[in-house]
Amino acid sequence: MFIKDELDKIAATKEAWAAKLAATTKKRPEREAKFATDSGFEIDTVYTPNNLAGMSYEQDLGLPGEFPYTRGVQPNMYRGRLWTMRQYAGFGSAEETNQRFRYLLEQGQTGLSCAFDLPTQIGYDSDHPLARGEIGKVGVAIDSLADMETLFDQIPLGKVSTSMTINAPAGVLLAMYIACAEKQGFTKAQINGTIQNDVIKEYICRGTYILPPEPSMRLISNIFEYCSKEVPTWNTISISGYHIREAGATAAQEIAFTLADGIAYVDAAIKAGLNVDDFAPRLSFFFNAHLNFLEEVSKFRAARRLWARIMKERFGAKSPKSMSLRFHTQTAGVSLTAQQPMVNIMRTAYEALSAVLGGTQSLHTNSYDEALALPSNESVMIALRTQQIIGYEIGVCDVVDPLGGSYYIESLTNALEEKAMDYIGKIDALGGAVKAIDYMQKEIHNAAYQYQLAIDNKKKTVVGLNRFQMEEKPVEGLLKVDLSVGERQVAKLTKMKAERDQARVAALLQTVREAAQSDANLMPVFVDAVKEYVTLGEICGVLRDVFGEYKQQIVF
């Protein structure tokens, strides 16, 4: 990028400048003995072209929309269209969540993102004993197609993109979504959206798993195959680093463990007989936007470049879309504080800005009251307005990759990529992501401990928590989920089950069982079953019978 004579001159100039720096710091010592990013990369006082010696513009940067996609996956990025503003929502009943969805669309949201309650996430109907006390609390309760129809009442599924944060029972929820869209008059080819469908991450850090890894990977491959033929614009998986980061991982670990999971899914699909360029264009990713602003911008760029190289060099992908890492971002929930919650508006705004400067395709901004409760209408509106301010008012979307070429950003992008590659090498040596679950858990636990220790020791400042505290009044206007939602949901479910054709339901469940016991693709069977109002819990119950359940191993 610079000729050798220029680099030598810059190095000599910096060496002379260092003497001035030493004199300055002797008079006025720096705030810290050593500055470092959250991933532990030491930060120099200033960066010059010498920090990028050996870097190739063509091979490492290039132009937006061109391999290795460091600068973005589209040639003109937000000059053409802004990212999808997709606020995560879901609580209580399908009726209540439908109202929130419609409110957000009225406020200018451009896509939907659905949160499901805990029983739904682990494949239990609301009338299951383990569902008691959890129905509708952290998301919406969806037991059957009837709930899905209510959830999207007056929302045309052929005209809106929907993301569903569902993993272990993702195939069943996708089947319900397809059936709901068809009842609205849309074809499978007309719907688009995303299912998270990232089960390995559940084993690593989140815990809403059902089946052991092998049958889980089969179900994921079934979804890849089915959607590549039947639902061509659906994103079949959102490989998620978000929850890995929320569990305490560093930025470098978030890249590495997320892409290692992606490698495992691509491997599984290829072993199932799929061609990489038939399914890889519909893979998507989900990252966290945390507080270390410049490291986060660099993280997104490094992840995009590394994935492009993995797909091209490791898997022989030919299609540019197979190499283009497209991702949704959510601001860091773990960064929100219950103390001085209005300060969370600023935290979220800076995190969202890092995602935009890093080139996200979709974004959720957390609400300021989420450390205390599910977000209220007011707080979620402010969170959406935060995205709109970034998109329409401050000018950062008028040029592609505005921080590209910064000596520090490029240096940190390189460092993050190198560290992530080192982690992926270790995971490969252990046999891949599924075999390396314990290793990744230990690394995350250690990173989380060190981060919390820095807060406890006040080496890391959290405004309102360990510095700048103040007396506070109780927060008013928090959203409270009606505890009777569980009783009402069970009553609806009981009525629906009583009105079905019981013989038809029994026959369809037997078909699910036989398909699970064979090598058949389970997605067509799921679609047929949910159309007759076979429930999520009934289908997942059959899968539990056939494949067994995964039991978490405690890692110390």
XYZ file of C-alpha atoms in Angstrom:
556
model
C 0.000 0.000 0.000
C 3.038 2.244 0.560
C 6.453 1.901 -1.091
C 9.344 0.754 1.096
C 11.161 4.112 1.116
C 8.022 5.813 2.451
C 7.585 3.173 5.145
C 11.223 3.548 6.247
C 10.796 7.330 6.458
C 7.564 6.995 8.456
C 9.273 4.554 10.860
C 12.163 6.962 11.389
C 9.789 9.874 11.942
C 7.787 7.888 14.479
C 10.955 6.898 16.318
C 11.852 10.576 16.737
C 8.267 11.374 17.717
C 8.421 8.681 20.407
C 10.910 10.782 22.336
C 8.384 13.643 22.446
C 5.720 11.195 23.564
C 7.945 9.931 26.381
C 8.571 13.493 27.570
C 4.871 14.260 27.491
C 3.864 11.156 29.430
C 6.576 11.815 32.004
C 4.914 15.150 32.787
C 1.357 13.908 32.354
C 1.126 10.110 32.798
C -1.486 8.320 30.738
C -4.722 7.149 32.307
C -3.727 3.492 32.083
C -0.405 1.690 32.222
C -1.572 -0.317 29.214
C -4.521 0.156 26.904
C -6.178 -2.927 25.401
C -9.357 -3.932 23.607
C -11.856 -6.298 25.194
C -10.232 -9.140 23.236
C -6.902 -8.299 24.868
C -5.158 -6.660 21.908
C -2.771 -4.014 23.196
C -3.523 -0.579 21.720
C -0.620 1.593 20.601
C -0.795 5.368 21.032
C -1.010 5.984 17.296
C -1.068 3.879 14.133
C 0.762 4.464 10.867
C 1.104 2.657 7.518
C 3.852 0.563 9.102
C 1.173 -1.250 11.105
C -0.159 -2.502 7.759
C 3.161 -3.626 6.265
C 2.600 -6.707 4.132
C -1.103 -6.036 3.727
C -2.444 -6.234 0.178
C -5.264 -3.917 -0.817
C -6.505 -6.297 -3.512
C -6.314 -9.489 -1.421
C -7.296 -8.105 1.991
C -9.609 -5.188 1.232
C -10.749 -4.780 -2.346
C -13.945 -2.978 -3.254
C -17.389 -3.381 -1.683
C -19.334 -6.287 -3.121
C -16.106 -7.990 -4.246
C -14.109 -10.824 -2.675
C -13.070 -10.916 0.160
C -16.002 -8.614 1.066
C -14.119 -6.845 3.860
C -15.763 -3.573 2.846
C -19.319 -4.898 2.480
C -21.405 -7.438 0.609
C -23.055 -4.972 -1.795
C -21.239 -2.532 -4.092
C -23.202 0.492 -2.856
C -24.387 -0.769 0.554
C -26.705 1.758 2.264
C -26.600 4.204 -0.651
C -29.002 1.756 -2.287
C -31.128 0.576 0.637
C -30.754 0.864 4.391
C -30.452 -2.210 6.553
C -33.684 -3.890 7.660
C -34.852 -2.296 10.905
C -36.099 -5.371 12.716
C -37.100 -4.906 16.357
C -37.258 -8.159 18.308
C -40.724 -8.561 19.842
C -42.907 -11.193 21.433
C -44.657 -11.594 24.760
C -47.802 -13.053 26.262
C -50.348 -14.303 23.767
C -50.349 -14.268 19.982
C -52.990 -11.528 20.130
C -50.774 -9.232 22.229
C -47.705 -9.812 20.078
C -49.717 -9.191 16.915
C -50.630 -5.779 18.332
C -46.938 -5.015 19.035
C -45.944 -6.135 15.529
C -48.525 -3.875 13.934
C -47.496 -0.954 16.163
C -43.851 -1.345 15.102
C -44.763 -1.529 11.420
C -46.803 1.655 11.825
C -43.736 3.347 13.376
C -41.630 2.577 10.296
C -40.088 -0.801 11.139
C -39.187 -2.635 7.928
C -39.127 -6.249 9.117
C -40.460 -8.417 11.936
C -38.472 -10.392 14.496
C -40.300 -12.834 16.740
C -39.358 -13.942 20.250
C -40.897 -17.195 21.498
C -41.529 -18.167 25.104
C -39.386 -20.788 26.803
C -41.821 -23.727 26.421
C -42.040 -23.074 22.671
C -38.244 -22.865 22.420
C -37.826 -26.330 23.926
C -40.728 -27.949 22.101
C -43.423 -28.127 24.781
C -47.061 -27.131 24.417
C -48.505 -24.717 26.949
C -50.428 -27.529 28.667
C -47.240 -29.458 29.504
C -46.380 -29.507 33.241
C -42.932 -28.021 32.546
C -44.549 -25.005 30.855
C -46.264 -23.797 34.026
C -45.162 -20.330 35.071
C -43.254 -19.708 31.836
C -46.045 -19.248 29.292
C -45.701 -15.956 27.421
C -43.011 -14.567 29.748
C -39.912 -14.139 27.571
C -41.711 -14.376 24.254
C -44.972 -15.374 22.643
C -46.548 -18.803 23.190
C -47.054 -20.695 19.914
C -48.574 -24.162 20.226
C -50.175 -24.671 16.827
C -50.998 -23.173 13.455
C -53.991 -21.494 15.130
C -51.604 -19.367 17.206
C -49.473 -18.601 14.147
C -52.576 -17.415 12.274
C -53.418 -15.066 15.138
C -49.821 -13.870 15.442
C -49.803 -12.651 11.835
C -53.420 -11.546 11.534
C -53.660 -8.584 9.104
C -49.911 -8.878 8.360
C -49.365 -10.123 4.762
C -46.560 -12.674 4.971
C -45.749 -12.382 1.291
C -44.909 -8.696 1.746
C -42.980 -8.609 5.025
C -39.736 -10.295 6.060
C -39.876 -12.200 9.355
C -37.046 -13.451 11.525
C -37.871 -16.144 14.074
C -35.503 -16.772 16.970
C -36.125 -20.489 17.249
C -33.582 -23.286 17.214
C -34.298 -26.857 18.310
C -37.890 -26.916 16.917
C -37.084 -24.520 14.030
C -38.406 -26.881 11.345
C -41.813 -27.103 13.002
C -42.175 -23.323 13.413
C -41.059 -22.799 9.813
C -43.701 -25.319 8.722
C -46.344 -23.322 10.619
C -45.160 -20.093 9.003
C -45.375 -21.670 5.539
C -48.857 -23.018 6.250
C -49.985 -19.637 7.583
C -48.661 -17.827 4.494
C -50.408 -20.282 2.194
C -53.681 -19.772 4.057
C -53.228 -16.050 3.401
C -52.906 -16.831 -0.311
C -49.135 -16.609 -0.752
C -46.890 -19.293 -2.233
C -43.749 -20.626 -0.579
C -41.697 -18.815 -3.221
C -43.191 -15.475 -2.141
C -42.210 -15.580 1.524
C -38.871 -14.503 2.909
C -37.297 -14.317 6.320
C -34.976 -16.220 8.623
C -35.073 -18.969 11.210
C -32.211 -19.001 13.677
C -31.923 -22.822 13.560
C -28.471 -22.749 15.214
C -28.431 -25.703 17.575
C -24.685 -25.990 18.192
C -24.761 -22.589 19.863
C -27.500 -23.903 22.167
C -25.188 -26.683 23.356
C -22.336 -24.211 23.827
C -23.980 -21.407 25.757
C -27.758 -21.008 25.673
C -29.418 -24.291 26.606
C -32.686 -24.470 24.637
C -31.857 -27.780 22.990
C -34.035 -30.865 22.613
C -32.311 -33.621 20.632
C -28.704 -34.894 20.644
C -26.336 -33.295 18.104
C -26.527 -35.927 15.347
C -30.310 -35.838 14.760
C -30.259 -32.064 15.267
C -27.741 -31.719 12.452
C -29.920 -33.979 10.294
C -32.925 -31.700 10.829
C -30.841 -28.669 9.867
C -29.697 -30.365 6.657
C -33.325 -31.308 5.944
C -34.275 -27.638 6.200
C -31.399 -26.597 3.905
C -32.476 -29.108 1.268
C -36.202 -28.387 1.499
C -35.855 -24.607 1.344
C -33.342 -24.663 -1.510
C -36.097 -26.285 -3.603
C -39.356 -25.006 -2.082
C -38.680 -21.717 -0.243
C -35.837 -20.186 -2.268
C -35.697 -16.758 -0.610
C -35.762 -18.049 2.966
C -32.598 -17.782 5.092
C -32.363 -21.313 6.440
C -30.082 -20.582 9.371
C -28.828 -17.590 11.332
C -25.531 -18.788 12.730
C -25.412 -16.924 15.976
C -22.512 -15.329 17.730
C -24.888 -13.087 19.635
C -25.563 -15.511 22.469
C -21.928 -16.612 22.529
C -20.977 -12.983 23.193
C -23.782 -12.507 25.726
C -22.379 -15.504 27.623
C -19.078 -13.649 28.000
C -16.976 -14.333 24.906
C -14.567 -11.752 23.538
C -14.958 -10.254 20.065
C -12.303 -12.618 18.689
C -14.024 -15.624 20.268
C -17.374 -14.472 18.907
C -15.978 -14.517 15.368
C -14.162 -17.815 15.791
C -16.846 -19.848 17.536
C -19.587 -18.544 15.266
C -17.695 -19.358 12.088
C -16.639 -22.734 13.510
C -20.337 -23.515 13.971
C -20.909 -22.377 10.392
C -18.188 -24.734 9.178
C -19.905 -27.610 10.992
C -23.249 -26.851 9.322
C -21.679 -26.644 5.870
C -19.821 -29.907 6.502
C -23.055 -31.630 7.594
C -24.954 -30.425 4.536
C -22.227 -31.548 2.145
C -22.072 -34.962 3.837
C -25.851 -35.187 3.361
C -25.256 -34.873 -0.382
C -26.007 -31.179 -0.935
C -23.973 -28.980 -3.272
C -22.397 -26.077 -1.401
C -23.609 -23.448 -3.857
C -27.179 -24.756 -3.644
C -27.593 -23.964 0.067
C -24.758 -21.628 1.130
C -26.279 -18.470 -0.433
C -29.135 -18.712 2.107
C -26.883 -18.981 5.168
C -26.974 -15.905 7.374
C -25.292 -14.854 10.597
C -26.250 -13.042 13.788
C -23.734 -10.967 15.713
C -23.616 -8.894 18.875
C -22.773 -5.188 18.845
C -20.925 -4.585 22.098
C -19.446 -1.504 23.743
C -15.831 -1.426 22.527
C -16.795 0.641 19.506
C -13.811 0.424 17.168
C -13.142 -3.223 17.982
C -16.748 -4.014 17.112
C -16.517 -2.259 13.732
C -13.338 -4.232 13.022
C -14.974 -7.463 14.198
C -17.702 -7.307 11.573
C -15.181 -6.614 8.819
C -12.868 -9.423 9.962
C -15.722 -11.940 10.169
C -16.856 -11.096 6.653
C -13.364 -11.508 5.191
C -12.614 -14.721 7.054
C -15.900 -16.377 6.044
C -15.298 -15.502 2.381
C -11.914 -17.198 2.525
C -13.303 -20.252 4.338
C -16.056 -20.748 1.773
C -13.761 -20.265 -1.215
C -10.650 -22.074 -0.032
C -12.038 -24.737 2.296
C -15.314 -25.622 0.634
C -14.648 -24.665 -2.979
C -17.669 -22.392 -3.264
C -18.009 -20.749 -6.670
C -21.006 -18.454 -6.189
C -20.219 -14.993 -4.809
C -23.389 -15.291 -2.696
C -21.951 -18.396 -1.023
C -18.941 -16.361 0.081
C -20.854 -13.258 1.196
C -21.378 -13.193 4.946
C -24.732 -11.487 5.480
C -25.650 -10.781 9.088
C -28.225 -9.438 11.498
C -26.992 -7.524 14.528
C -28.490 -6.945 17.942
C -27.068 -4.502 20.436
C -25.636 -6.067 23.585
C -28.266 -6.985 26.133
C -25.585 -7.732 28.688
C -24.349 -4.141 28.471
C -27.651 -2.720 29.749
C -27.853 -1.673 33.388
C -30.798 -1.546 35.761
C -29.118 1.493 37.323
C -29.837 4.766 35.507
C -31.644 2.903 32.706
C -32.020 5.988 30.492
C -28.236 5.865 29.989
C -28.864 2.622 28.088
C -30.205 4.747 25.216
C -26.671 6.051 24.614
C -25.091 2.627 24.971
C -27.486 1.193 22.430
C -26.978 4.077 20.000
C -23.195 3.644 19.909
C -23.505 -0.127 19.582
C -25.965 0.287 16.718
C -23.633 2.753 15.006
C -20.786 0.228 15.190
C -22.994 -2.338 13.442
C -23.851 0.113 10.662
C -20.221 1.174 10.187
C -19.376 -2.532 10.128
C -21.891 -3.225 7.340
C -24.837 -5.060 8.904
C -27.812 -6.145 6.764
C -30.357 -6.082 9.582
C -30.436 -4.528 13.042
C -32.284 -4.725 16.336
C -31.693 -2.022 18.934
C -32.385 -2.935 22.555
C -34.759 -0.853 24.624
C -33.514 1.115 27.619
C -35.753 -0.713 30.132
C -34.791 -4.290 29.190
C -32.586 -4.771 32.253
C -35.797 -4.393 34.261
C -38.603 -5.857 32.141
C -39.779 -6.626 28.643
C -39.781 -3.345 26.697
C -42.726 -0.976 26.810
C -44.248 0.667 23.726
C -42.425 3.893 24.570
C -39.005 2.313 25.023
C -39.238 0.166 21.893
C -40.252 3.238 19.877
C -37.154 5.093 21.110
C -35.022 2.077 20.173
C -36.463 2.101 16.654
C -36.009 5.878 16.379
C -32.329 5.342 17.270
C -31.901 3.306 14.078
C -33.819 5.856 12.062
C -31.573 8.690 13.307
C -28.490 6.714 12.205
C -30.045 5.863 8.869
C -31.551 9.193 7.914
C -29.929 12.050 9.842
C -26.211 11.722 10.595
C -24.750 10.981 7.160
C -22.793 7.795 7.898
C -24.797 5.825 5.313
C -23.827 8.070 2.402
C -20.490 6.372 1.768
C -19.539 2.695 1.842
C -17.178 1.538 4.624
C -16.358 5.055 5.888
C -13.738 3.775 8.359
C -11.973 1.607 5.773
C -8.342 2.617 5.358
C -7.948 3.756 8.952
C -4.590 2.436 10.077
C -6.063 1.395 13.409
C -9.236 -0.179 11.988
C -7.300 -2.161 9.389
C -4.699 -3.240 11.948
C -7.387 -4.379 14.384
C -9.327 -6.132 11.610
C -6.179 -8.075 10.745
C -5.506 -8.939 14.392
C -9.056 -10.166 14.980
C -8.971 -12.308 11.852
C -5.629 -13.834 12.861
C -6.837 -14.601 16.409
C -10.086 -16.099 15.124
C -8.164 -18.296 12.671
C -6.033 -19.526 15.569
C -9.162 -20.530 17.524
C -10.678 -22.245 14.477
C -7.461 -24.224 14.047
C -7.754 -25.477 17.629
C -11.412 -26.397 17.100
C -10.529 -28.256 13.888
C -7.857 -30.192 15.796
C -10.513 -31.281 18.311
C -12.711 -32.623 15.516
C -14.913 -29.620 14.760
C -17.483 -27.536 16.609
C -19.660 -30.394 17.877
C -16.623 -32.154 19.371
C -15.249 -28.886 20.736
C -18.305 -27.786 22.735
C -16.528 -28.241 26.077
C -13.472 -26.326 24.852
C -15.551 -23.365 23.678
C -17.543 -23.333 26.915
C -14.343 -23.155 28.970
C -12.944 -20.337 26.850
C -16.188 -18.365 27.200
C -16.346 -18.970 30.964
C -12.768 -17.732 31.401
C -13.399 -14.620 29.292
C -16.626 -13.857 31.174
C -14.821 -14.182 34.505
C -12.049 -11.809 33.439
C -14.554 -9.247 32.128
C -16.585 -9.317 35.342
C -13.420 -9.165 37.444
C -12.410 -5.982 35.616
C -15.794 -4.440 36.470
C -15.609 -5.570 40.096
C -12.094 -4.143 40.417
C -13.192 -0.925 38.678
C -10.588 -1.390 35.963
C -13.517 -1.245 33.576
C -15.995 1.564 34.194
C -19.737 0.975 33.896
C -21.510 4.299 34.370
C -24.058 4.095 37.168
C -22.908 0.658 38.277
C -19.369 0.980 39.620
C -18.835 4.736 39.060
C -21.009 7.843 38.884
C -23.774 6.311 41.011
C -26.719 8.391 42.173
C -29.926 8.069 44.155
C -32.706 6.884 41.851
C -36.464 6.769 41.951
C -38.204 3.512 41.029
C -38.770 3.240 37.288
C -42.401 3.629 36.279
C -44.323 2.355 33.258
C -42.625 -1.036 32.982
C -44.412 -3.673 30.937
C -45.951 -6.456 33.007
C -47.122 -9.686 31.404
C -50.602 -10.677 32.597
C -50.123 -13.873 34.625
C -53.486 -15.159 33.411
C -52.039 -15.537 29.903
C -51.062 -19.124 30.760
C -54.572 -20.105 31.764
C -56.041 -18.513 28.651
C -53.465 -20.146 26.389
C -54.129 -23.606 27.858
C -57.886 -23.096 27.489
C -57.481 -22.185 23.798
C -55.213 -25.161 23.236
C -57.608 -27.583 24.949
C -60.517 -26.339 22.837
C -58.517 -26.581 19.609
C -57.378 -30.135 20.355
C -60.933 -31.234 21.130
C -62.226 -29.923 17.786
C -59.629 -31.660 15.568
C -60.031 -34.848 13.573
C -58.322 -37.086 16.122
C -57.856 -40.006 13.731
C -56.184 -37.703 11.218
C -53.894 -36.277 13.913
C -52.877 -39.778 15.040
C -52.129 -40.796 11.451
C -49.997 -37.724 10.840
C -48.005 -38.259 14.031
C -47.345 -41.823 12.917
C -46.117 -40.448 9.599
C -43.743 -38.136 11.503
C -42.469 -41.116 13.496
C -41.878 -43.245 10.401
C -40.112 -40.406 8.606
C -37.862 -39.793 11.630
C -36.983 -43.495 11.749
C -36.030 -43.416 8.053
C -33.748 -41.153 6.031
C -36.647 -39.076 4.696
C -36.639 -35.293 4.732
C -38.858 -34.319 7.662
C -39.901 -30.869 6.434
C -42.736 -31.985 4.079
C -44.073 -34.175 6.879
C -44.015 -31.266 9.324
C -45.888 -29.040 6.867
C -48.593 -31.657 6.322
C -48.961 -32.190 10.073
C -49.238 -28.560 11.155
C -51.854 -27.859 8.483
C -54.119 -30.241 10.411
C -53.294 -28.424 13.681
C -50.971 -31.050 15.042
C -49.150 -29.144 17.782
C -45.523 -28.262 18.318
C -45.394 -30.347 21.488
C -46.923 -33.387 19.793
C -44.405 -33.333 16.938
C -41.440 -32.692 19.240
C -42.703 -35.458 21.541
C -42.418 -37.946 18.669
C -38.898 -36.707 17.880
C -37.931 -37.126 21.531
C -39.233 -40.704 21.456
C -37.259 -41.542 18.311
C -33.993 -39.701 18.934
C -33.837 -39.206 22.703
C -32.919 -35.969 24.500
C -29.608 -34.187 24.930
C -28.264 -33.998 28.476
C -25.933 -31.109 29.249
C -22.512 -31.983 30.652
C -21.321 -29.616 33.387
C -17.994 -28.025 32.427
C -15.638 -26.789 35.132
